[in-house]
PDB file of C-alpha atoms and ligand atoms in Angstrom:
ATOM      1  CA  MET A   1       0.000   0.000   0.000  1.00 92.00           C
ATOM      2  CA  ILE A   2       2.893   2.362   0.761  1.00 97.00           C
ATOM      3  CA  GLU A   3       6.316   1.757  -0.756  1.00 97.00           C
ATOM      4  CA  LEU A   4       9.268   4.013  -0.088  1.00 98.00           C
ATOM      5  CA  SER A   5      12.492   3.306  -1.899  1.00 97.00           C
ATOM      6  CA  ASN A   6      15.801   5.025  -1.254  1.00 97.00           C
ATOM      7  CA  LEU A   7      14.095   8.199  -0.132  1.00 97.00           C
ATOM      8  CA  SER A   8      16.320  11.158   0.800  1.00 97.00           C
ATOM      9  CA  LYS A   9      15.695  14.807   1.601  1.00 97.00           C
ATOM     10  CA  SER A  10      18.036  17.590   2.660  1.00 96.00           C
ATOM     11  CA  TYR A  11      17.276  21.094   3.828  1.00 94.00           C
ATOM     12  CA  ALA A  12      19.392  24.243   3.828  1.00 87.00           C
ATOM     13  CA  ARG A  13      21.014  23.415   0.492  1.00 86.00           C
ATOM     14  CA  GLY A  14      22.193  20.044   1.631  1.00 84.00           C
ATOM     15  CA  LYS A  15      23.504  21.099   5.044  1.00 87.00           C
ATOM     16  CA  VAL A  16      20.764  19.246   6.952  1.00 89.00           C
ATOM     17  CA  LYS A  17      20.187  15.679   5.784  1.00 93.00           C
ATOM     18  CA  ALA A  18      16.705  15.169   7.257  1.00 97.00           C
ATOM     19  CA  VAL A  19      15.946  11.827   5.575  1.00 97.00           C
ATOM     20  CA  ASP A  20      18.810   9.623   4.489  1.00 96.00           C
ATOM     21  CA  ASN A  21      18.092   6.846   1.989  1.00 97.00           C
ATOM     22  CA  ILE A  22      15.153   5.128   3.658  1.00 97.00           C
ATOM     23  CA  SER A  23      13.196   2.247   2.193  1.00 97.00           C
ATOM     24  CA  LEU A  24      10.153   0.559   3.680  1.00 96.00           C
ATOM     25  CA  THR A  25       6.917  -1.109   2.693  1.00 97.00           C
ATOM     26  CA  VAL A  26       3.578  -0.927   4.489  1.00 97.00           C
ATOM     27  CA  ARG A  27       1.214  -3.709   3.480  1.00 96.00           C
ATOM     28  CA  PRO A  28      -2.564  -3.735   3.128  1.00 96.00           C
ATOM     29  CA  GLY A  29      -4.265  -4.436   6.452  1.00 96.00           C
ATOM     30  CA  GLU A  30      -1.365  -3.071   8.463  1.00 97.00           C
ATOM     31  CA  ILE A  31      -1.132  -0.379  11.134  1.00 98.00           C
ATOM     32  CA  PHE A  32       2.412   0.898  10.926  1.00 98.00           C
ATOM     33  CA  GLY A  33       3.964   3.042  13.659  1.00 98.00           C
ATOM     34  CA  PHE A  34       6.741   5.505  12.870  1.00 98.00           C
ATOM     35  CA  LEU A  35       8.842   6.351  15.917  1.00 97.00           C
ATOM     36  CA  GLY A  36      11.909   8.476  16.492  1.00 96.00           C
ATOM     37  CA  PRO A  37      13.331  11.342  18.552  1.00 96.00           C
ATOM     38  CA  ASN A  38      12.511  14.986  17.836  1.00 95.00           C
ATOM     39  CA  GLY A  39      14.113  16.062  14.592  1.00 95.00           C
ATOM     40  CA  ALA A  40      14.695  12.468  13.425  1.00 96.00           C
ATOM     41  CA  GLY A  41      12.929  12.973  10.080  1.00 97.00           C
ATOM     42  CA  LYS A  42       9.392  11.650  10.683  1.00 98.00           C
ATOM     43  CA  THR A  43       7.479  14.717   9.480  1.00 98.00           C
ATOM     44  CA  THR A  44       9.834  15.137   6.516  1.00 98.00           C
ATOM     45  CA  THR A  45       9.224  11.515   5.500  1.00 98.00           C
ATOM     46  CA  ILE A  46       5.464  11.877   5.935  1.00 98.00           C
ATOM     47  CA  LYS A  47       5.375  15.074   3.868  1.00 98.00           C
ATOM     48  CA  MET A  48       7.170  13.238   1.061  1.00 98.00           C
ATOM     49  CA  ILE A  49       4.707  10.322   1.259  1.00 98.00           C
ATOM     50  CA  VAL A  50       1.702  12.633   0.912  1.00 98.00           C
ATOM     51  CA  GLY A  51       3.293  14.679  -1.872  1.00 97.00           C
ATOM     52  CA  LEU A  52       3.855  17.937   0.026  1.00 97.00           C
ATOM     53  CA  LEU A  53       7.644  17.734  -0.220  1.00 97.00           C
ATOM     54  CA  ARG A  54       9.595  16.592  -3.241  1.00 96.00           C
ATOM     55  CA  PRO A  55      12.276  14.008  -2.393  1.00 97.00           C
ATOM     56  CA  ASP A  56      15.848  14.786  -3.487  1.00 97.00           C
ATOM     57  CA  THR A  57      16.097  11.150  -4.551  1.00 97.00           C
ATOM     58  CA  GLY A  58      13.973   8.041  -4.278  1.00 97.00           C
ATOM     59  CA  GLU A  59      10.428   6.943  -4.984  1.00 97.00           C
ATOM     60  CA  VAL A  60       7.095   6.982  -3.191  1.00 98.00           C
ATOM     61  CA  ARG A  61       4.246   4.701  -4.243  1.00 98.00           C
ATOM     62  CA  VAL A  62       0.856   4.828  -2.594  1.00 98.00           C
ATOM     63  CA  ALA A  63      -1.716   2.148  -3.496  1.00 96.00           C
ATOM     64  CA  GLY A  64       0.567   1.251  -6.401  1.00 95.00           C
ATOM     65  CA  ILE A  65       0.631   4.820  -7.773  1.00 97.00           C
ATOM     66  CA  ASP A  66       3.843   6.799  -8.156  1.00 97.00           C
ATOM     67  CA  MET A  67       3.389  10.021  -6.136  1.00 97.00           C
ATOM     68  CA  LEU A  68       5.802  11.982  -8.320  1.00 95.00           C
ATOM     69  CA  LYS A  69       4.324  10.829 -11.623  1.00 96.00           C
ATOM     70  CA  ASP A  70       0.609  10.924 -10.791  1.00 97.00           C
ATOM     71  CA  PRO A  71       0.173  13.003  -7.628  1.00 97.00           C
ATOM     72  CA  ILE A  72      -3.566  13.672  -7.970  1.00 96.00           C
ATOM     73  CA  ALA A  73      -4.427   9.981  -8.320  1.00 97.00           C
ATOM     74  CA  ALA A  74      -2.155   9.111  -5.393  1.00 97.00           C
ATOM     75  CA  LYS A  75      -3.568  11.905  -3.190  1.00 97.00           C
ATOM     76  CA  ARG A  76      -7.132  10.724  -3.824  1.00 96.00           C
ATOM     77  CA  ARG A  77      -6.249   7.550  -1.960  1.00 97.00           C
ATOM     78  CA  ILE A  78      -4.715   9.295   1.043  1.00 97.00           C
ATOM     79  CA  GLY A  79      -6.283  10.716   4.191  1.00 97.00           C
ATOM     80  CA  TYR A  80      -3.600  12.984   5.648  1.00 97.00           C
ATOM     81  CA  VAL A  81      -3.538  14.499   9.116  1.00 97.00           C
ATOM     82  CA  PRO A  82      -0.604  16.924   9.535  1.00 97.00           C
ATOM     83  CA  ASP A  83       1.309  17.464  12.771  1.00 96.00           C
ATOM     84  CA  GLN A  84      -0.421  20.808  13.382  1.00 91.00           C
ATOM     85  CA  PRO A  85      -4.172  21.199  12.892  1.00 90.00           C
ATOM     86  CA  GLN A  86      -4.028  24.172  10.535  1.00 88.00           C
ATOM     87  CA  VAL A  87      -7.571  25.136   9.654  1.00 93.00           C
ATOM     88  CA  TYR A  88      -8.886  28.340   8.106  1.00 93.00           C
ATOM     89  CA  ASP A  89      -9.916  30.366  11.164  1.00 93.00           C
ATOM     90  CA  ARG A  90     -12.601  32.389   9.414  1.00 95.00           C
ATOM     91  CA  LEU A  91     -14.577  29.350   8.275  1.00 97.00           C
ATOM     92  CA  THR A  92     -17.105  27.509  10.376  1.00 97.00           C
ATOM     93  CA  GLY A  93     -16.470  23.820  10.974  1.00 97.00           C
ATOM     94  CA  ASN A  94     -19.250  23.029   8.509  1.00 97.00           C
ATOM     95  CA  GLU A  95     -17.773  25.277   5.831  1.00 97.00           C
ATOM     96  CA  TYR A  96     -14.351  23.713   6.291  1.00 97.00           C
ATOM     97  CA  LEU A  97     -15.703  20.174   5.970  1.00 97.00           C
ATOM     98  CA  ASN A  98     -17.765  21.028   2.896  1.00 97.00           C
ATOM     99  CA  PHE A  99     -14.774  22.756   1.344  1.00 96.00           C
ATOM    100  CA  LEU A 100     -12.732  19.575   1.745  1.00 96.00           C
ATOM    101  CA  ALA A 101     -15.593  17.433   0.467  1.00 97.00           C
ATOM    102  CA  ASP A 102     -15.695  19.712  -2.611  1.00 97.00           C
ATOM    103  CA  VAL A 103     -11.950  19.368  -3.152  1.00 95.00           C
ATOM    104  CA  TYR A 104     -12.226  15.580  -2.980  1.00 96.00           C
ATOM    105  CA  GLN A 105     -15.448  15.574  -5.032  1.00 96.00           C
ATOM    106  CA  VAL A 106     -17.536  13.723  -2.463  1.00 97.00           C
ATOM    107  CA  PRO A 107     -21.210  13.637  -3.572  1.00 97.00           C
ATOM    108  CA  ASP A 108     -23.707  15.569  -1.411  1.00 96.00           C
ATOM    109  CA  ASP A 109     -25.606  12.658   0.118  1.00 95.00           C
ATOM    110  CA  VAL A 110     -22.411  10.711   0.879  1.00 96.00           C
ATOM    111  CA  ARG A 111     -20.684  13.693   2.486  1.00 96.00           C
ATOM    112  CA  ARG A 112     -23.707  14.453   4.655  1.00 96.00           C
ATOM    113  CA  GLU A 113     -23.720  10.911   5.980  1.00 96.00           C
ATOM    114  CA  ARG A 114     -19.957  10.824   6.641  1.00 96.00           C
ATOM    115  CA  ILE A 115     -19.831  14.271   8.243  1.00 96.00           C
ATOM    116  CA  GLU A 116     -22.722  13.250  10.516  1.00 95.00           C
ATOM    117  CA  HIS A 117     -20.972   9.967  11.353  1.00 94.00           C
ATOM    118  CA  TYR A 118     -17.618  11.471  12.381  1.00 95.00           C
ATOM    119  CA  LEU A 119     -19.090  14.500  14.154  1.00 95.00           C
ATOM    120  CA  GLU A 120     -21.153  12.097  16.234  1.00 93.00           C
ATOM    121  CA  ILE A 121     -18.093   9.975  17.049  1.00 93.00           C
ATOM    122  CA  PHE A 122     -15.951  12.999  17.949  1.00 93.00           C
ATOM    123  CA  GLU A 123     -18.762  14.864  19.737  1.00 93.00           C
ATOM    124  CA  LEU A 124     -18.305  17.930  17.562  1.00 94.00           C
ATOM    125  CA  LYS A 125     -21.912  18.382  16.477  1.00 93.00           C
ATOM    126  CA  GLY A 126     -22.549  21.286  18.826  1.00 94.00           C
ATOM    127  CA  ALA A 127     -19.549  23.277  17.545  1.00 96.00           C
ATOM    128  CA  VAL A 128     -19.661  22.669  13.820  1.00 95.00           C
ATOM    129  CA  GLY A 129     -21.640  25.848  13.138  1.00 96.00           C
ATOM    130  CA  ASP A 130     -19.070  28.013  14.986  1.00 97.00           C
ATOM    131  CA  LEU A 131     -16.002  29.705  13.506  1.00 97.00           C
ATOM    132  CA  VAL A 132     -12.895  27.553  13.726  1.00 97.00           C
ATOM    133  CA  GLN A 133     -11.085  30.376  15.549  1.00 96.00           C
ATOM    134  CA  SER A 134     -13.242  29.607  18.593  1.00 96.00           C
ATOM    135  CA  TYR A 135     -12.140  25.934  18.693  1.00 97.00           C
ATOM    136  CA  SER A 136      -9.714  24.452  21.203  1.00 96.00           C
ATOM    137  CA  HIS A 137      -6.620  22.614  19.915  1.00 94.00           C
ATOM    138  CA  GLY A 138      -8.303  19.227  20.376  1.00 95.00           C
ATOM    139  CA  MET A 139     -11.478  20.384  18.601  1.00 96.00           C
ATOM    140  CA  LYS A 140      -9.404  21.560  15.627  1.00 96.00           C
ATOM    141  CA  GLN A 141      -7.607  18.207  15.608  1.00 96.00           C
ATOM    142  CA  LYS A 142     -10.932  16.362  15.508  1.00 96.00           C
ATOM    143  CA  LEU A 143     -12.191  18.610  12.704  1.00 97.00           C
ATOM    144  CA  VAL A 144      -9.034  17.927  10.690  1.00 97.00           C
ATOM    145  CA  LEU A 145      -9.415  14.183  11.296  1.00 96.00           C
ATOM    146  CA  THR A 146     -13.020  14.313  10.103  1.00 96.00           C
ATOM    147  CA  GLY A 147     -12.022  16.301   7.011  1.00 96.00           C
ATOM    148  CA  ALA A 148      -9.226  13.864   6.181  1.00 97.00           C
ATOM    149  CA  LEU A 149     -11.582  10.890   6.155  1.00 96.00           C
ATOM    150  CA  LEU A 150     -14.529  12.326   4.196  1.00 96.00           C
ATOM    151  CA  HIS A 151     -13.443  10.872   0.853  1.00 96.00           C
ATOM    152  CA  ASN A 152     -13.073   7.434   2.446  1.00 95.00           C
ATOM    153  CA  PRO A 153      -9.377   7.035   1.592  1.00 97.00           C
ATOM    154  CA  PRO A 154      -7.845   3.549   1.869  1.00 97.00           C
ATOM    155  CA  VAL A 155      -4.502   4.895   3.134  1.00 98.00           C
ATOM    156  CA  TRP A 156      -4.448   6.964   6.315  1.00 98.00           C
ATOM    157  CA  ILE A 157      -1.251   8.908   6.967  1.00 98.00           C
ATOM    158  CA  MET A 158      -1.213  10.710  10.268  1.00 98.00           C
ATOM    159  CA  ASP A 159       1.537  12.771  11.908  1.00 98.00           C
ATOM    160  CA  GLU A 160       1.154  12.474  15.691  1.00 97.00           C
ATOM    161  CA  PRO A 161      -2.634  12.259  15.436  1.00 97.00           C
ATOM    162  CA  MET A 162      -3.300  11.775  19.160  1.00 95.00           C
ATOM    163  CA  VAL A 163      -1.672  15.030  20.236  1.00 94.00           C
ATOM    164  CA  GLY A 164      -4.274  17.249  21.882  1.00 92.00           C
ATOM    165  CA  LEU A 165      -7.013  14.611  21.933  1.00 94.00           C
ATOM    166  CA  ASP A 166      -8.720  13.808  25.223  1.00 94.00           C
ATOM    167  CA  PRO A 167      -8.551  10.153  26.356  1.00 94.00           C
ATOM    168  CA  ARG A 168     -11.976   9.273  24.945  1.00 93.00           C
ATOM    169  CA  SER A 169     -11.227  10.790  21.535  1.00 94.00           C
ATOM    170  CA  ALA A 170      -7.787   9.141  21.429  1.00 95.00           C
ATOM    171  CA  PHE A 171      -9.431   5.807  22.271  1.00 95.00           C
ATOM    172  CA  LEU A 172     -12.029   6.305  19.522  1.00 95.00           C
ATOM    173  CA  LEU A 173      -9.350   7.213  16.992  1.00 96.00           C
ATOM    174  CA  LYS A 174      -7.349   4.092  17.845  1.00 96.00           C
ATOM    175  CA  ASP A 175     -10.532   2.079  17.388  1.00 96.00           C
ATOM    176  CA  LEU A 176     -11.182   3.698  13.985  1.00 96.00           C
ATOM    177  CA  MET A 177      -7.607   2.949  12.934  1.00 97.00           C
ATOM    178  CA  ALA A 178      -7.893  -0.707  13.942  1.00 96.00           C
ATOM    179  CA  GLU A 179     -11.255  -1.059  12.158  1.00 96.00           C
ATOM    180  CA  HIS A 180      -9.825   0.567   9.004  1.00 96.00           C
ATOM    181  CA  CYS A 181      -7.051  -2.014   8.916  1.00 96.00           C
ATOM    182  CA  ARG A 182      -9.420  -4.904   9.620  1.00 96.00           C
ATOM    183  CA  GLN A 183     -11.095  -3.922   6.349  1.00 95.00           C
ATOM    184  CA  GLY A 184      -7.785  -4.522   4.563  1.00 96.00           C
ATOM    185  CA  HIS A 185      -6.736  -0.864   4.432  1.00 97.00           C
ATOM    186  CA  THR A 186      -3.616   0.814   5.769  1.00 97.00           C
ATOM    187  CA  VAL A 187      -2.642   3.247   8.518  1.00 98.00           C
ATOM    188  CA  PHE A 188       0.805   4.842   8.793  1.00 98.00           C
ATOM    189  CA  PHE A 189       1.266   7.176  11.746  1.00 98.00           C
ATOM    190  CA  SER A 190       4.011   8.784  13.756  1.00 98.00           C
ATOM    191  CA  THR A 191       3.858   8.964  17.517  1.00 97.00           C
ATOM    192  CA  HIS A 192       5.936   9.590  20.606  1.00 95.00           C
ATOM    193  CA  ILE A 193       3.599   7.453  22.706  1.00 95.00           C
ATOM    194  CA  LEU A 194       5.415   4.139  22.815  1.00 94.00           C
ATOM    195  CA  GLU A 195       2.553   2.343  24.598  1.00 93.00           C
ATOM    196  CA  VAL A 196       0.255   3.187  21.695  1.00 94.00           C
ATOM    197  CA  ALA A 197       2.794   1.894  19.191  1.00 94.00           C
ATOM    198  CA  GLU A 198       3.317  -1.234  21.282  1.00 93.00           C
ATOM    199  CA  ARG A 199      -0.364  -2.060  21.593  1.00 93.00           C
ATOM    200  CA  LEU A 200      -1.783  -0.877  18.285  1.00 95.00           C
ATOM    201  CA  CYS A 201       0.805  -1.439  15.587  1.00 97.00           C
ATOM    202  CA  ASP A 202       1.394  -4.539  13.494  1.00 96.00           C
ATOM    203  CA  ARG A 203       4.848  -3.242  12.646  1.00 97.00           C
ATOM    204  CA  ILE A 204       7.057  -0.381  13.752  1.00 96.00           C
ATOM    205  CA  ALA A 205       9.990   1.528  12.311  1.00 97.00           C
ATOM    206  CA  ILE A 206      12.347   3.646  14.395  1.00 96.00           C
ATOM    207  CA  ILE A 207      14.062   6.497  12.590  1.00 97.00           C
ATOM    208  CA  ASN A 208      17.087   8.308  14.002  1.00 95.00           C
ATOM    209  CA  ARG A 209      18.923  11.123  12.279  1.00 94.00           C
ATOM    210  CA  GLY A 210      17.189  10.353   9.011  1.00 96.00           C
ATOM    211  CA  ARG A 211      17.951   6.637   8.970  1.00 96.00           C
ATOM    212  CA  ILE A 212      15.773   3.644   9.815  1.00 96.00           C
ATOM    213  CA  ILE A 213      17.553   1.910  12.674  1.00 94.00           C
ATOM    214  CA  ALA A 214      14.941  -0.757  13.446  1.00 93.00           C
ATOM    215  CA  CYS A 215      11.927  -2.095  11.575  1.00 95.00           C
ATOM    216  CA  GLY A 216       9.584  -5.016  12.098  1.00 94.00           C
ATOM    217  CA  THR A 217       7.029  -6.443  14.488  1.00 94.00           C
ATOM    218  CA  LEU A 218       7.576  -5.747  18.156  1.00 92.00           C
ATOM    219  CA  GLU A 219       8.777  -9.351  18.581  1.00 90.00           C
ATOM    220  CA  GLU A 220      11.249  -8.969  15.721  1.00 91.00           C
ATOM    221  CA  ILE A 221      12.571  -5.718  17.157  1.00 90.00           C
ATOM    222  CA  LYS A 222      12.924  -7.299  20.611  1.00 87.00           C
ATOM    223  CA  GLU A 223      14.642 -10.409  19.232  1.00 85.00           C
ATOM    224  CA  HIS A 224      18.366 -10.675  19.949  1.00 77.00           C
ATOM    225  CA  ARG A 225      18.182  -7.661  22.241  1.00 79.00           C
ATOM    226  CA  GLU A 226      18.544  -7.849  25.979  1.00 77.00           C
ATOM    227  CA  LYS A 227      16.142  -4.990  26.598  1.00 72.00           C
ATOM    228  CA  GLU A 228      12.647  -6.025  27.577  1.00 80.00           C
ATOM    229  CA  THR A 229      10.461  -3.093  26.613  1.00 88.00           C
ATOM    230  CA  LEU A 230      10.098  -0.950  23.533  1.00 91.00           C
ATOM    231  CA  GLU A 231      10.958   2.051  25.701  1.00 91.00           C
ATOM    232  CA  ASN A 232      14.293   0.527  26.691  1.00 90.00           C
ATOM    233  CA  ILE A 233      15.062  -0.471  23.102  1.00 91.00           C
ATOM    234  CA  PHE A 234      14.137   3.006  21.874  1.00 92.00           C
ATOM    235  CA  LEU A 235      16.367   4.647  24.478  1.00 91.00           C
ATOM    236  CA  GLU A 236      19.266   2.347  23.682  1.00 89.00           C
ATOM    237  CA  LEU A 237      19.013   2.719  19.912  1.00 89.00           C
ATOM    238  CA  THR A 238      18.732   6.482  20.005  1.00 90.00           C
ATOM    239  CA  GLU A 239      21.110   7.242  22.877  1.00 85.00           C
ATOM    240  CA  ASN A 240      23.865   8.700  20.672  1.00 66.00           C
ATOM    241  CA  GLU A 241      21.450  11.447  19.690  1.00 50.00           C
ATOM    242  CA  GLY A 242      23.206  14.733  20.387  1.00 51.00           C
ATOM    243  CA  ILE A 243      26.754  13.521  19.761  1.00 49.00           C
ATOM    244  CA  PRO A 244      28.122  15.399  16.734  1.00 45.00           C
ATOM    245  CA  VAL A 245      28.353  13.113  13.711  1.00 47.00           C
ATOM    246  CA  SER A 246      32.057  13.787  13.241  1.00 46.00           C
ATOM    247  CA  LEU A 247      32.847  12.830  16.846  1.00 45.00           C
ATOM    248  CA  GLU A 248      30.740   9.695  16.637  1.00 49.00           C
ATOM    249  CA  ASP A 249      32.458   8.632  13.410  1.00 51.00           C
ATOM    250  CA  HIS A 250      35.777   9.194  15.158  1.00 48.00           C
ATOM    251  CA  LEU A 251      34.740   6.988  18.084  1.00 48.00           C
ATOM    252  CA  SER A 252      33.466   4.087  15.976  1.00 48.00           C
TER     253      SER A 252
HETATM  254  N1  ATP B   1      11.761  23.549   6.626  1.00 75.85           N
HETATM  255  C1  ATP B   1      12.905  23.146   7.139  1.00 75.85           C
HETATM  256  N2  ATP B   1      14.054  23.808   6.899  1.00 75.85           N
HETATM  257  C2  ATP B   1      15.247  23.386   7.407  1.00 75.85           C
HETATM  258  N3  ATP B   1      15.381  22.293   8.186  1.00 75.85           N
HETATM  259  C3  ATP B   1      14.273  21.594   8.470  1.00 75.85           C
HETATM  260  C4  ATP B   1      12.975  21.982   7.974  1.00 75.85           C
HETATM  261  N4  ATP B   1      12.060  21.083   8.430  1.00 75.85           N
HETATM  262  C5  ATP B   1      12.756  20.199   9.174  1.00 75.85           C
HETATM  263  N5  ATP B   1      14.067  20.488   9.199  1.00 75.85           N
HETATM  264  C6  ATP B   1      15.127  19.716   9.866  1.00 75.85           C
HETATM  265  O1  ATP B   1      15.042  18.383   9.394  1.00 75.85           O
HETATM  266  C7  ATP B   1      15.253  17.452  10.454  1.00 75.85           C
HETATM  267  C8  ATP B   1      14.049  16.536  10.561  1.00 75.85           C
HETATM  268  O2  ATP B   1      12.897  17.273  10.962  1.00 75.85           O
HETATM  269  P1  ATP B   1      11.455  16.627  11.057  1.00 75.85           P
HETATM  270  O3  ATP B   1      10.478  17.724  11.258  1.00 75.85           O
HETATM  271  O4  ATP B   1      11.248  15.737   9.894  1.00 75.85           O
HETATM  272  O5  ATP B   1      11.589  15.739  12.386  1.00 75.85           O
HETATM  273  P2  ATP B   1      10.507  14.913  13.232  1.00 75.85           P
HETATM  274  O6  ATP B   1      11.037  13.525  13.354  1.00 75.85           O
HETATM  275  O7  ATP B   1       9.162  15.086  12.645  1.00 75.85           O
HETATM  276  O8  ATP B   1      10.590  15.604  14.666  1.00 75.85           O
HETATM  277  P3  ATP B   1       9.443  15.842  15.807  1.00 75.85           P
HETATM  278  O9  ATP B   1       9.368  14.560  16.598  1.00 75.85           O
HETATM  279  O10 ATP B   1      10.015  16.940  16.630  1.00 75.85           O
HETATM  280  O11 ATP B   1       8.181  16.208  15.123  1.00 75.85           O
HETATM  281  C9  ATP B   1      15.533  18.293  11.694  1.00 75.85           C
HETATM  282  O12 ATP B   1      16.930  18.397  11.822  1.00 75.85           O
HETATM  283  C10 ATP B   1      14.929  19.642  11.366  1.00 75.85           C
HETATM  284  O13 ATP B   1      15.629  20.666  12.014  1.00 75.85           O
HETATM  285 MG1   MG B   2       7.367  15.878  13.328  1.00 75.85          MG
END
């Protein structure tokens, strides 16, 4: 469902190598967790998957479609939730959702049903007539989630989607993600909450300084390692974070 091959991206004219030659495949029916310290390259990778950033090198395929060659077709199959819920402040929730439904060409009767469905789940019905500028962070996040799912995309790509959600909403989102994958679809999401990754994900990748340093099921990642928990493994694998690259190269 998602195939990344030899993906790289630098910023500041090559001075910052944010993503360094990563390859991974996310299969249909899988919830895939993307972990890594701050600044590791998660958001950069996600923005390349959804076609917001152009890779320096490498390929992205979503549902078999090459993102660089046919971005519109690929984007139709993606529900994307960015790391910050950026919504037009001067629209009402309803206007925002209908705007997105227009962009994704969702027919009137279908959109009405889906908007109703997600607003009910996220308890946003009372606020949807208000301007977005009056929403709390969590309410904006739930509006963005609703908007991202209106065109019923098979591939959900979410950058720290639980941030700002109350425990009930986070629980409901996890449930929606699991149900989506039970139907044979795909979820790829980044998170700093290791318990969520541990409990929810079929497979996990850990990225550190732009490189994938572990990838597989939790059992595979734990295999041949003395550490018992994902937290311990994460801490061990990423502990050289902060050491300048040149010094680390010198030490190894
Ligand atoms: N627009 C940009 N211009 C320059 N450097 C950037 C830009 N965006 C990100 N970077 C750098 O690229 C690297 C990866 O950043 P990225 O946002 O992908 O990390 P992340 O894993 O999503 O981190 P976090 O967990 O904090 O969200 C960092 O070193 C960051 O400083
Ligand atoms: Mg990020």
